[in-house]
PDB file of C-alpha atoms in Angstrom:
ATOM      1  CA  UNK A   1     -31.073 -63.003  43.333  1.00 29.00           C
ATOM      2  CA  UNK A   2     -31.554 -60.667  40.353  1.00 32.00           C
ATOM      3  CA  UNK A   3     -35.186 -60.027  39.511  1.00 36.00           C
ATOM      4  CA  UNK A   4     -35.389 -59.483  35.757  1.00 37.00           C
ATOM      5  CA  UNK A   5     -39.152 -59.130  35.549  1.00 35.00           C
ATOM      6  CA  UNK A   6     -39.057 -55.414  34.820  1.00 39.00           C
ATOM      7  CA  UNK A   7     -36.680 -55.987  31.931  1.00 40.00           C
ATOM      8  CA  UNK A   8     -38.893 -58.687  30.499  1.00 40.00           C
ATOM      9  CA  UNK A   9     -42.169 -56.791  30.858  1.00 44.00           C
ATOM     10  CA  UNK A  10     -41.023 -53.219  30.142  1.00 49.00           C
ATOM     11  CA  UNK A  11     -42.805 -51.510  27.248  1.00 57.00           C
ATOM     12  CA  UNK A  12     -40.641 -51.269  24.166  1.00 77.00           C
ATOM     13  CA  UNK A  13     -41.769 -47.801  23.113  1.00 92.00           C
ATOM     14  CA  UNK A  14     -43.258 -44.609  24.503  1.00 96.00           C
ATOM     15  CA  UNK A  15     -44.184 -42.933  21.255  1.00 95.00           C
ATOM     16  CA  UNK A  16     -46.474 -39.898  20.978  1.00 95.00           C
ATOM     17  CA  UNK A  17     -49.754 -39.886  19.120  1.00 92.00           C
ATOM     18  CA  UNK A  18     -49.554 -39.797  15.337  1.00 92.00           C
ATOM     19  CA  UNK A  19     -48.926 -36.328  13.972  1.00 91.00           C
ATOM     20  CA  UNK A  20     -47.076 -35.009  17.040  1.00 93.00           C
ATOM     21  CA  UNK A  21     -44.050 -32.849  16.206  1.00 96.00           C
ATOM     22  CA  UNK A  22     -40.579 -34.332  16.749  1.00 97.00           C
ATOM     23  CA  UNK A  23     -38.760 -33.842  20.036  1.00 98.00           C
ATOM     24  CA  UNK A  24     -36.367 -30.878  20.071  1.00 98.00           C
ATOM     25  CA  UNK A  25     -32.800 -32.030  20.787  1.00 98.00           C
ATOM     26  CA  UNK A  26     -30.566 -29.523  22.594  1.00 98.00           C
ATOM     27  CA  UNK A  27     -26.881 -29.923  23.534  1.00 97.00           C
ATOM     28  CA  UNK A  28     -24.922 -27.406  25.619  1.00 97.00           C
ATOM     29  CA  UNK A  29     -21.133 -27.243  25.708  1.00 94.00           C
ATOM     30  CA  UNK A  30     -19.265 -26.401  28.894  1.00 95.00           C
ATOM     31  CA  UNK A  31     -20.608 -26.460  32.443  1.00 98.00           C
ATOM     32  CA  UNK A  32     -24.136 -25.135  32.941  1.00 98.00           C
ATOM     33  CA  UNK A  33     -25.160 -23.518  36.226  1.00 98.00           C
ATOM     34  CA  UNK A  34     -27.652 -25.772  38.014  1.00 97.00           C
ATOM     35  CA  UNK A  35     -30.154 -23.118  39.089  1.00 97.00           C
ATOM     36  CA  UNK A  36     -30.161 -21.517  35.649  1.00 97.00           C
ATOM     37  CA  UNK A  37     -30.700 -24.918  34.038  1.00 97.00           C
ATOM     38  CA  UNK A  38     -33.622 -25.753  36.326  1.00 97.00           C
ATOM     39  CA  UNK A  39     -35.238 -22.374  35.634  1.00 97.00           C
ATOM     40  CA  UNK A  40     -34.957 -22.913  31.872  1.00 97.00           C
ATOM     41  CA  UNK A  41     -36.230 -26.477  32.130  1.00 97.00           C
ATOM     42  CA  UNK A  42     -39.238 -25.522  34.253  1.00 97.00           C
ATOM     43  CA  UNK A  43     -40.132 -22.684  31.882  1.00 97.00           C
ATOM     44  CA  UNK A  44     -39.904 -25.014  28.882  1.00 97.00           C
ATOM     45  CA  UNK A  45     -42.011 -27.685  30.619  1.00 98.00           C
ATOM     46  CA  UNK A  46     -44.663 -25.091  31.425  1.00 98.00           C
ATOM     47  CA  UNK A  47     -44.690 -23.912  27.810  1.00 98.00           C
ATOM     48  CA  UNK A  48     -45.086 -27.516  26.633  1.00 98.00           C
ATOM     49  CA  UNK A  49     -48.047 -27.959  28.988  1.00 97.00           C
ATOM     50  CA  UNK A  50     -49.659 -24.823  27.531  1.00 97.00           C
ATOM     51  CA  UNK A  51     -49.147 -26.117  23.999  1.00 96.00           C
ATOM     52  CA  UNK A  52     -46.705 -23.296  23.231  1.00 97.00           C
ATOM     53  CA  UNK A  53     -43.501 -25.337  22.797  1.00 96.00           C
ATOM     54  CA  UNK A  54     -42.419 -28.707  21.487  1.00 96.00           C
ATOM     55  CA  UNK A  55     -41.113 -31.471  23.683  1.00 98.00           C
ATOM     56  CA  UNK A  56     -37.381 -31.254  24.393  1.00 98.00           C
ATOM     57  CA  UNK A  57     -34.352 -33.241  25.518  1.00 98.00           C
ATOM     58  CA  UNK A  58     -31.460 -31.127  26.813  1.00 98.00           C
ATOM     59  CA  UNK A  59     -27.981 -32.652  27.197  1.00 98.00           C
ATOM     60  CA  UNK A  60     -25.513 -30.828  29.445  1.00 98.00           C
ATOM     61  CA  UNK A  61     -22.902 -31.003  32.210  1.00 98.00           C
ATOM     62  CA  UNK A  62     -23.010 -29.297  35.597  1.00 98.00           C
ATOM     63  CA  UNK A  63     -20.215 -28.116  37.896  1.00 98.00           C
ATOM     64  CA  UNK A  64     -19.710 -30.456  40.880  1.00 97.00           C
ATOM     65  CA  UNK A  65     -22.812 -30.434  43.103  1.00 96.00           C
ATOM     66  CA  UNK A  66     -25.234 -32.594  45.037  1.00 94.00           C
ATOM     67  CA  UNK A  67     -28.992 -32.561  44.636  1.00 93.00           C
ATOM     68  CA  UNK A  68     -31.583 -33.804  47.103  1.00 90.00           C
ATOM     69  CA  UNK A  69     -34.692 -35.457  45.728  1.00 87.00           C
ATOM     70  CA  UNK A  70     -38.025 -35.512  47.496  1.00 87.00           C
ATOM     71  CA  UNK A  71     -37.111 -38.715  49.397  1.00 86.00           C
ATOM     72  CA  UNK A  72     -33.629 -37.589  50.490  1.00 86.00           C
ATOM     73  CA  UNK A  73     -32.567 -38.456  54.044  1.00 89.00           C
ATOM     74  CA  UNK A  74     -30.286 -36.117  55.984  1.00 90.00           C
ATOM     75  CA  UNK A  75     -28.024 -39.002  57.036  1.00 89.00           C
ATOM     76  CA  UNK A  76     -27.211 -39.710  53.394  1.00 88.00           C
ATOM     77  CA  UNK A  77     -25.470 -36.339  52.973  1.00 92.00           C
ATOM     78  CA  UNK A  78     -22.078 -37.430  54.274  1.00 91.00           C
ATOM     79  CA  UNK A  79     -20.042 -34.308  53.420  1.00 92.00           C
ATOM     80  CA  UNK A  80     -22.414 -31.310  53.183  1.00 90.00           C
ATOM     81  CA  UNK A  81     -19.504 -28.859  52.948  1.00 91.00           C
ATOM     82  CA  UNK A  82     -17.841 -30.535  49.988  1.00 94.00           C
ATOM     83  CA  UNK A  83     -19.974 -29.184  47.121  1.00 96.00           C
ATOM     84  CA  UNK A  84     -23.086 -26.998  46.838  1.00 94.00           C
ATOM     85  CA  UNK A  85     -26.264 -28.855  47.769  1.00 94.00           C
ATOM     86  CA  UNK A  86     -29.545 -28.074  45.996  1.00 93.00           C
ATOM     87  CA  UNK A  87     -33.030 -29.160  46.961  1.00 91.00           C
ATOM     88  CA  UNK A  88     -34.662 -30.667  43.909  1.00 90.00           C
ATOM     89  CA  UNK A  89     -38.292 -31.341  43.169  1.00 84.00           C
ATOM     90  CA  UNK A  90     -37.455 -34.569  41.351  1.00 87.00           C
ATOM     91  CA  UNK A  91     -38.168 -37.947  42.834  1.00 81.00           C
ATOM     92  CA  UNK A  92     -35.453 -39.957  44.526  1.00 83.00           C
ATOM     93  CA  UNK A  93     -32.747 -39.206  47.059  1.00 86.00           C
ATOM     94  CA  UNK A  94     -29.274 -37.644  46.900  1.00 90.00           C
ATOM     95  CA  UNK A  95     -27.303 -37.697  43.689  1.00 91.00           C
ATOM     96  CA  UNK A  96     -24.148 -36.110  42.326  1.00 94.00           C
ATOM     97  CA  UNK A  97     -23.682 -34.122  39.128  1.00 96.00           C
ATOM     98  CA  UNK A  98     -20.370 -32.942  37.770  1.00 98.00           C
ATOM     99  CA  UNK A  99     -17.946 -32.757  34.850  1.00 98.00           C
ATOM    100  CA  UNK A 100     -17.692 -35.945  32.846  1.00 98.00           C
ATOM    101  CA  UNK A 101     -21.276 -36.908  33.568  1.00 98.00           C
ATOM    102  CA  UNK A 102     -23.875 -36.483  30.836  1.00 98.00           C
ATOM    103  CA  UNK A 103     -27.136 -35.155  32.214  1.00 98.00           C
ATOM    104  CA  UNK A 104     -30.224 -35.327  30.015  1.00 98.00           C
ATOM    105  CA  UNK A 105     -33.243 -33.274  31.050  1.00 98.00           C
ATOM    106  CA  UNK A 106     -36.242 -34.871  29.385  1.00 98.00           C
ATOM    107  CA  UNK A 107     -39.331 -32.719  28.868  1.00 98.00           C
ATOM    108  CA  UNK A 108     -42.063 -34.864  27.345  1.00 98.00           C
ATOM    109  CA  UNK A 109     -45.827 -34.394  27.276  1.00 98.00           C
ATOM    110  CA  UNK A 110     -47.219 -37.634  28.644  1.00 97.00           C
ATOM    111  CA  UNK A 111     -50.696 -36.550  27.600  1.00 96.00           C
ATOM    112  CA  UNK A 112     -49.491 -37.048  24.016  1.00 94.00           C
ATOM    113  CA  UNK A 113     -48.048 -40.451  24.918  1.00 96.00           C
ATOM    114  CA  UNK A 114     -49.272 -42.363  27.988  1.00 94.00           C
ATOM    115  CA  UNK A 115     -50.019 -41.102  31.483  1.00 96.00           C
ATOM    116  CA  UNK A 116     -48.194 -44.086  32.934  1.00 95.00           C
ATOM    117  CA  UNK A 117     -45.201 -43.157  35.095  1.00 94.00           C
ATOM    118  CA  UNK A 118     -43.994 -46.721  35.624  1.00 92.00           C
ATOM    119  CA  UNK A 119     -43.905 -47.303  31.881  1.00 93.00           C
ATOM    120  CA  UNK A 120     -42.159 -43.962  31.365  1.00 95.00           C
ATOM    121  CA  UNK A 121     -39.401 -44.780  33.876  1.00 93.00           C
ATOM    122  CA  UNK A 122     -39.000 -48.255  32.372  1.00 92.00           C
ATOM    123  CA  UNK A 123     -38.511 -46.662  28.947  1.00 95.00           C
ATOM    124  CA  UNK A 124     -35.907 -44.250  30.331  1.00 96.00           C
ATOM    125  CA  UNK A 125     -34.070 -47.270  31.707  1.00 94.00           C
ATOM    126  CA  UNK A 126     -34.393 -49.046  28.355  1.00 95.00           C
ATOM    127  CA  UNK A 127     -32.964 -45.952  26.633  1.00 97.00           C
ATOM    128  CA  UNK A 128     -29.893 -45.994  28.883  1.00 97.00           C
ATOM    129  CA  UNK A 129     -29.434 -49.744  28.493  1.00 96.00           C
ATOM    130  CA  UNK A 130     -29.534 -49.448  24.696  1.00 97.00           C
ATOM    131  CA  UNK A 131     -27.064 -46.552  24.775  1.00 97.00           C
ATOM    132  CA  UNK A 132     -24.608 -48.506  26.909  1.00 98.00           C
ATOM    133  CA  UNK A 133     -24.980 -51.567  24.706  1.00 97.00           C
ATOM    134  CA  UNK A 134     -23.501 -49.514  21.859  1.00 97.00           C
ATOM    135  CA  UNK A 135     -20.291 -49.372  23.940  1.00 98.00           C
ATOM    136  CA  UNK A 136     -20.403 -53.106  24.687  1.00 97.00           C
ATOM    137  CA  UNK A 137     -21.523 -52.538  28.281  1.00 97.00           C
ATOM    138  CA  UNK A 138     -24.259 -54.827  29.533  1.00 96.00           C
ATOM    139  CA  UNK A 139     -26.409 -52.767  31.874  1.00 95.00           C
ATOM    140  CA  UNK A 140     -29.570 -53.888  33.626  1.00 94.00           C
ATOM    141  CA  UNK A 141     -32.549 -52.537  35.526  1.00 90.00           C
ATOM    142  CA  UNK A 142     -33.567 -53.802  38.939  1.00 86.00           C
ATOM    143  CA  UNK A 143     -36.994 -54.437  40.403  1.00 81.00           C
ATOM    144  CA  UNK A 144     -36.177 -52.908  43.790  1.00 76.00           C
ATOM    145  CA  UNK A 145     -34.224 -49.802  42.757  1.00 77.00           C
ATOM    146  CA  UNK A 146     -34.446 -47.266  39.962  1.00 77.00           C
ATOM    147  CA  UNK A 147     -31.518 -46.675  37.670  1.00 86.00           C
ATOM    148  CA  UNK A 148     -29.191 -48.745  35.528  1.00 94.00           C
ATOM    149  CA  UNK A 149     -26.674 -51.196  36.979  1.00 94.00           C
ATOM    150  CA  UNK A 150     -23.588 -53.105  35.848  1.00 96.00           C
ATOM    151  CA  UNK A 151     -22.485 -56.392  37.382  1.00 93.00           C
ATOM    152  CA  UNK A 152     -18.859 -56.482  38.622  1.00 91.00           C
ATOM    153  CA  UNK A 153     -18.032 -60.198  39.021  1.00 88.00           C
ATOM    154  CA  UNK A 154     -14.314 -59.384  39.112  1.00 87.00           C
ATOM    155  CA  UNK A 155     -14.966 -57.737  42.475  1.00 85.00           C
ATOM    156  CA  UNK A 156     -16.905 -60.603  43.953  1.00 83.00           C
ATOM    157  CA  UNK A 157     -20.147 -62.526  43.681  1.00 83.00           C
ATOM    158  CA  UNK A 158     -23.207 -60.285  43.603  1.00 83.00           C
ATOM    159  CA  UNK A 159     -21.216 -57.032  43.324  1.00 86.00           C
ATOM    160  CA  UNK A 160     -22.725 -54.424  41.026  1.00 92.00           C
ATOM    161  CA  UNK A 161     -22.339 -50.689  40.471  1.00 93.00           C
ATOM    162  CA  UNK A 162     -24.680 -47.974  39.306  1.00 94.00           C
ATOM    163  CA  UNK A 163     -23.694 -46.340  36.034  1.00 97.00           C
ATOM    164  CA  UNK A 164     -26.759 -44.167  35.433  1.00 96.00           C
ATOM    165  CA  UNK A 165     -29.381 -42.522  37.630  1.00 93.00           C
ATOM    166  CA  UNK A 166     -32.978 -41.518  36.955  1.00 93.00           C
ATOM    167  CA  UNK A 167     -34.944 -38.844  38.771  1.00 92.00           C
ATOM    168  CA  UNK A 168     -38.074 -37.303  37.301  1.00 94.00           C
ATOM    169  CA  UNK A 169     -40.806 -34.876  38.143  1.00 95.00           C
ATOM    170  CA  UNK A 170     -44.141 -34.492  36.373  1.00 97.00           C
ATOM    171  CA  UNK A 171     -46.339 -31.397  36.368  1.00 96.00           C
ATOM    172  CA  UNK A 172     -49.564 -31.274  34.347  1.00 97.00           C
ATOM    173  CA  UNK A 173     -48.347 -34.572  32.880  1.00 98.00           C
ATOM    174  CA  UNK A 174     -45.230 -32.958  31.421  1.00 98.00           C
ATOM    175  CA  UNK A 175     -42.016 -34.596  32.601  1.00 98.00           C
ATOM    176  CA  UNK A 176     -38.841 -32.798  33.554  1.00 96.00           C
ATOM    177  CA  UNK A 177     -35.515 -33.580  35.223  1.00 96.00           C
ATOM    178  CA  UNK A 178     -34.420 -36.927  33.765  1.00 96.00           C
ATOM    179  CA  UNK A 179     -31.270 -39.038  33.669  1.00 97.00           C
ATOM    180  CA  UNK A 180     -27.538 -38.846  34.333  1.00 97.00           C
ATOM    181  CA  UNK A 181     -24.985 -41.181  32.753  1.00 98.00           C
ATOM    182  CA  UNK A 182     -21.473 -41.498  34.168  1.00 98.00           C
ATOM    183  CA  UNK A 183     -19.034 -41.153  31.286  1.00 98.00           C
ATOM    184  CA  UNK A 184     -15.833 -39.938  32.967  1.00 98.00           C
ATOM    185  CA  UNK A 185     -16.707 -38.168  36.236  1.00 97.00           C
ATOM    186  CA  UNK A 186     -14.444 -38.153  39.282  1.00 96.00           C
ATOM    187  CA  UNK A 187     -16.007 -41.118  41.074  1.00 96.00           C
ATOM    188  CA  UNK A 188     -14.508 -40.007  44.398  1.00 95.00           C
ATOM    189  CA  UNK A 189     -17.008 -37.125  44.370  1.00 95.00           C
ATOM    190  CA  UNK A 190     -19.805 -39.616  45.031  1.00 93.00           C
ATOM    191  CA  UNK A 191     -18.270 -40.301  48.462  1.00 91.00           C
ATOM    192  CA  UNK A 192     -19.888 -37.152  49.854  1.00 92.00           C
ATOM    193  CA  UNK A 193     -23.338 -38.778  49.671  1.00 87.00           C
ATOM    194  CA  UNK A 194     -25.005 -42.152  49.777  1.00 81.00           C
ATOM    195  CA  UNK A 195     -25.984 -42.173  46.089  1.00 74.00           C
ATOM    196  CA  UNK A 196     -29.723 -42.660  45.757  1.00 58.00           C
ATOM    197  CA  UNK A 197     -29.783 -44.037  49.306  1.00 56.00           C
ATOM    198  CA  UNK A 198     -28.174 -47.339  48.232  1.00 62.00           C
ATOM    199  CA  UNK A 199     -25.392 -48.295  50.656  1.00 63.00           C
ATOM    200  CA  UNK A 200     -24.661 -51.850  49.539  1.00 62.00           C
ATOM    201  CA  UNK A 201     -23.577 -51.025  45.976  1.00 76.00           C
ATOM    202  CA  UNK A 202     -21.131 -48.604  44.390  1.00 86.00           C
ATOM    203  CA  UNK A 203     -20.928 -46.404  41.313  1.00 93.00           C
ATOM    204  CA  UNK A 204     -19.031 -46.780  38.072  1.00 96.00           C
ATOM    205  CA  UNK A 205     -18.546 -45.043  34.723  1.00 97.00           C
ATOM    206  CA  UNK A 206     -17.762 -45.909  31.139  1.00 98.00           C
ATOM    207  CA  UNK A 207     -14.107 -45.003  31.672  1.00 97.00           C
ATOM    208  CA  UNK A 208     -13.987 -47.010  34.908  1.00 96.00           C
ATOM    209  CA  UNK A 209     -15.188 -49.982  32.861  1.00 97.00           C
ATOM    210  CA  UNK A 210     -12.421 -49.436  30.310  1.00 97.00           C
ATOM    211  CA  UNK A 211     -14.542 -47.689  27.659  1.00 97.00           C
ATOM    212  CA  UNK A 212     -12.625 -44.558  26.685  1.00 96.00           C
ATOM    213  CA  UNK A 213     -15.244 -42.477  24.892  1.00 97.00           C
ATOM    214  CA  UNK A 214     -16.008 -38.794  24.489  1.00 96.00           C
ATOM    215  CA  UNK A 215     -19.178 -36.979  25.461  1.00 96.00           C
ATOM    216  CA  UNK A 216     -19.813 -36.356  21.775  1.00 96.00           C
ATOM    217  CA  UNK A 217     -19.758 -40.112  21.122  1.00 98.00           C
ATOM    218  CA  UNK A 218     -22.112 -40.692  24.042  1.00 98.00           C
ATOM    219  CA  UNK A 219     -24.436 -37.956  22.769  1.00 98.00           C
ATOM    220  CA  UNK A 220     -24.593 -39.599  19.357  1.00 98.00           C
ATOM    221  CA  UNK A 221     -25.560 -42.946  20.880  1.00 98.00           C
ATOM    222  CA  UNK A 222     -28.061 -41.363  23.270  1.00 98.00           C
ATOM    223  CA  UNK A 223     -29.879 -39.821  20.333  1.00 98.00           C
ATOM    224  CA  UNK A 224     -29.701 -43.008  18.262  1.00 98.00           C
ATOM    225  CA  UNK A 225     -31.151 -45.044  21.150  1.00 97.00           C
ATOM    226  CA  UNK A 226     -33.787 -42.429  22.059  1.00 98.00           C
ATOM    227  CA  UNK A 227     -35.602 -42.312  18.735  1.00 97.00           C
ATOM    228  CA  UNK A 228     -36.741 -45.974  18.493  1.00 96.00           C
ATOM    229  CA  UNK A 229     -38.244 -45.686  21.985  1.00 97.00           C
ATOM    230  CA  UNK A 230     -39.593 -42.118  22.127  1.00 97.00           C
ATOM    231  CA  UNK A 231     -39.821 -40.967  18.515  1.00 97.00           C
ATOM    232  CA  UNK A 232     -38.089 -38.641  16.088  1.00 97.00           C
ATOM    233  CA  UNK A 233     -35.888 -35.714  17.110  1.00 98.00           C
ATOM    234  CA  UNK A 234     -34.775 -32.474  15.470  1.00 98.00           C
ATOM    235  CA  UNK A 235     -32.226 -29.853  16.582  1.00 96.00           C
ATOM    236  CA  UNK A 236     -33.835 -27.411  19.015  1.00 91.00           C
ATOM    237  CA  UNK A 237     -34.290 -24.039  17.259  1.00 83.00           C
ATOM    238  CA  UNK A 238     -33.969 -22.371  20.693  1.00 74.00           C
ATOM    239  CA  UNK A 239     -30.263 -23.305  20.634  1.00 66.00           C
TER     240      UNK A 239
END
């Protein structure tokens, strides 16, 4: 049975205190090296914690790779030789990143908002759900597993697939890592892992669901859905 309690009780917004500067919005074209991206993200998060930089959301794509969260189990790495595997300080288990998947690294100062991780994750889920709704995809959160899910009744009763993953880390109450939304990745690449440790459900994408959209269109809707929940954005002057 689907437990919808998190959807019904999730906070609607995660706004900063009045007077806080807008969130810097950064988009990178092409494939961004994972280690270089993590180094940049960690440096930015540290600068935010010191009060030397504004909050930031960074949208990008990675080359094909697997990352292991802090709860990853060795048995869930089915094909370790297939793609590079990176240990990640984010929460969660194994996940895949690759072309056609929009990754958003979210660096927010929870001290300026709320030091409530459950509410923060619920708002990330709400952000993804609102973004997908713009493409006429009904996505849902689940009480027993993080992420965003789509029911697949055409494949049988109770069948559902994951369309977006969430994995965060918080240091000095500044968040980093974030979300990944499957737009048009090669779904066969997920076969090298047990995604997020969930064996009984599969993965899907916007294209798999028949929504032929570009990353630029997804980016536009991500930003439009972000602002009502997290507050105003401006282009990142850092590029």
